[in-house]
Amino acid sequence: MVADIMHGLGLYLWSLFSGPVDLVVLVGLLGQALFTARFLVQWIASERAGRSVIPLSFWFFSLGGSAVLLAYALYRRDPVFILGQSLGTVIYLRNLALIFREKRRARAKP
């Protein structure tokens, strides 16, 4: 039974990743790569600092990945994916706005 499930899963995954790769799939992969890069950046920064750190580049990778994946989801007409990426994009933009506002205030203080 387990062997049958694993065999079926293997066939399913093979069918997903062995098909033709078009520009739309490449755009989706680019978005996913940007989104994944943010975790690597955050992990490396935290390891170097010895504490949890969220660098500015994390938010830029988050925004870039989310925006590209949102475009991909819109093209694919996937409502679940669209809703998920839409909210993330708003949150990442807001975090960047808060960060830049804080930096402006810090520069303005004597």
XYZ file of C-alpha atoms in Angstrom:
110
model
C 0.000 0.000 0.000
C 2.766 2.471 0.938
C 4.672 1.462 -2.188
C 1.584 2.167 -4.315
C 1.161 5.600 -2.727
C 4.830 6.451 -3.234
C 4.702 5.234 -6.830
C 1.591 7.340 -7.497
C 3.223 10.368 -5.886
C 6.332 9.845 -7.984
C 4.280 9.690 -11.186
C 2.362 12.815 -10.198
C 5.539 14.786 -9.459
C 7.135 13.552 -12.685
C 4.121 14.767 -14.661
C 4.381 18.203 -13.003
C 8.072 18.759 -13.586
C 8.676 17.007 -16.891
C 6.233 19.041 -18.980
C 7.067 21.968 -21.208
C 8.409 25.080 -19.501
C 7.004 28.285 -20.944
C 7.586 31.939 -20.082
C 4.716 31.974 -17.586
C 6.208 29.077 -15.625
C 9.595 30.810 -15.678
C 8.006 33.989 -14.245
C 6.371 31.922 -11.508
C 9.692 30.257 -10.733
C 11.395 33.671 -10.584
C 8.807 34.869 -8.070
C 9.288 31.747 -5.984
C 13.080 32.150 -6.116
C 12.797 35.752 -4.849
C 10.421 34.650 -2.132
C 12.798 31.858 -1.070
C 15.811 34.208 -1.098
C 14.232 36.278 1.655
C 14.352 33.330 4.048
C 18.004 32.706 3.232
C 18.875 36.387 3.786
C 17.029 36.435 7.117
C 18.604 33.184 8.266
C 22.147 34.293 7.396
C 21.671 37.715 9.046
C 20.294 36.100 12.204
C 23.099 33.546 12.381
C 25.717 36.284 12.019
C 24.083 38.415 14.714
C 23.376 35.503 17.037
C 19.754 36.681 17.380
C 16.684 37.014 15.203
C 17.210 39.811 12.697
C 15.057 40.950 9.812
C 17.224 42.962 7.398
C 15.811 45.512 4.940
C 16.605 43.196 2.021
C 14.155 40.646 3.518
C 11.299 43.069 2.919
C 12.455 43.885 -0.610
C 12.721 40.185 -1.494
C 9.308 39.656 0.113
C 7.761 42.446 -1.945
C 9.450 41.323 -5.173
C 8.525 37.686 -4.725
C 4.978 38.498 -3.702
C 4.433 40.889 -6.626
C 5.773 38.426 -9.199
C 3.794 35.547 -7.693
C 0.675 37.739 -7.638
C 1.118 38.465 -11.343
C 1.575 34.747 -11.963
C -1.548 33.932 -9.929
C -3.575 36.566 -11.786
C -2.480 35.072 -15.093
C -3.382 31.581 -13.889
C -6.690 32.910 -12.496
C -6.170 31.179 -9.138
C -8.377 32.940 -6.536
C -6.746 31.286 -3.505
C -3.240 32.205 -4.651
C -4.397 35.729 -5.635
C -5.878 36.410 -2.190
C -2.804 35.087 -0.410
C -0.309 37.113 -2.417
C -2.453 40.277 -2.377
C -2.438 40.489 1.403
C 1.285 39.751 1.572
C 2.080 42.500 -0.923
C 0.178 45.064 1.168
C 1.923 43.942 4.363
C 5.398 44.115 2.786
C 4.730 47.592 1.393
C 3.525 48.748 4.812
C 6.601 47.348 6.582
C 8.882 49.142 4.114
C 6.943 52.394 4.632
C 7.312 52.056 8.412
C 11.045 51.348 8.114
C 11.673 54.365 5.868
C 9.529 56.625 8.069
C 11.561 55.565 11.103
C 14.825 56.258 9.255
C 13.600 59.748 8.236
C 12.668 60.512 11.846
C 16.051 59.302 13.092
C 17.862 61.573 10.598
C 15.705 64.553 11.547
C 16.561 64.286 15.262
C 19.501 66.425 16.388
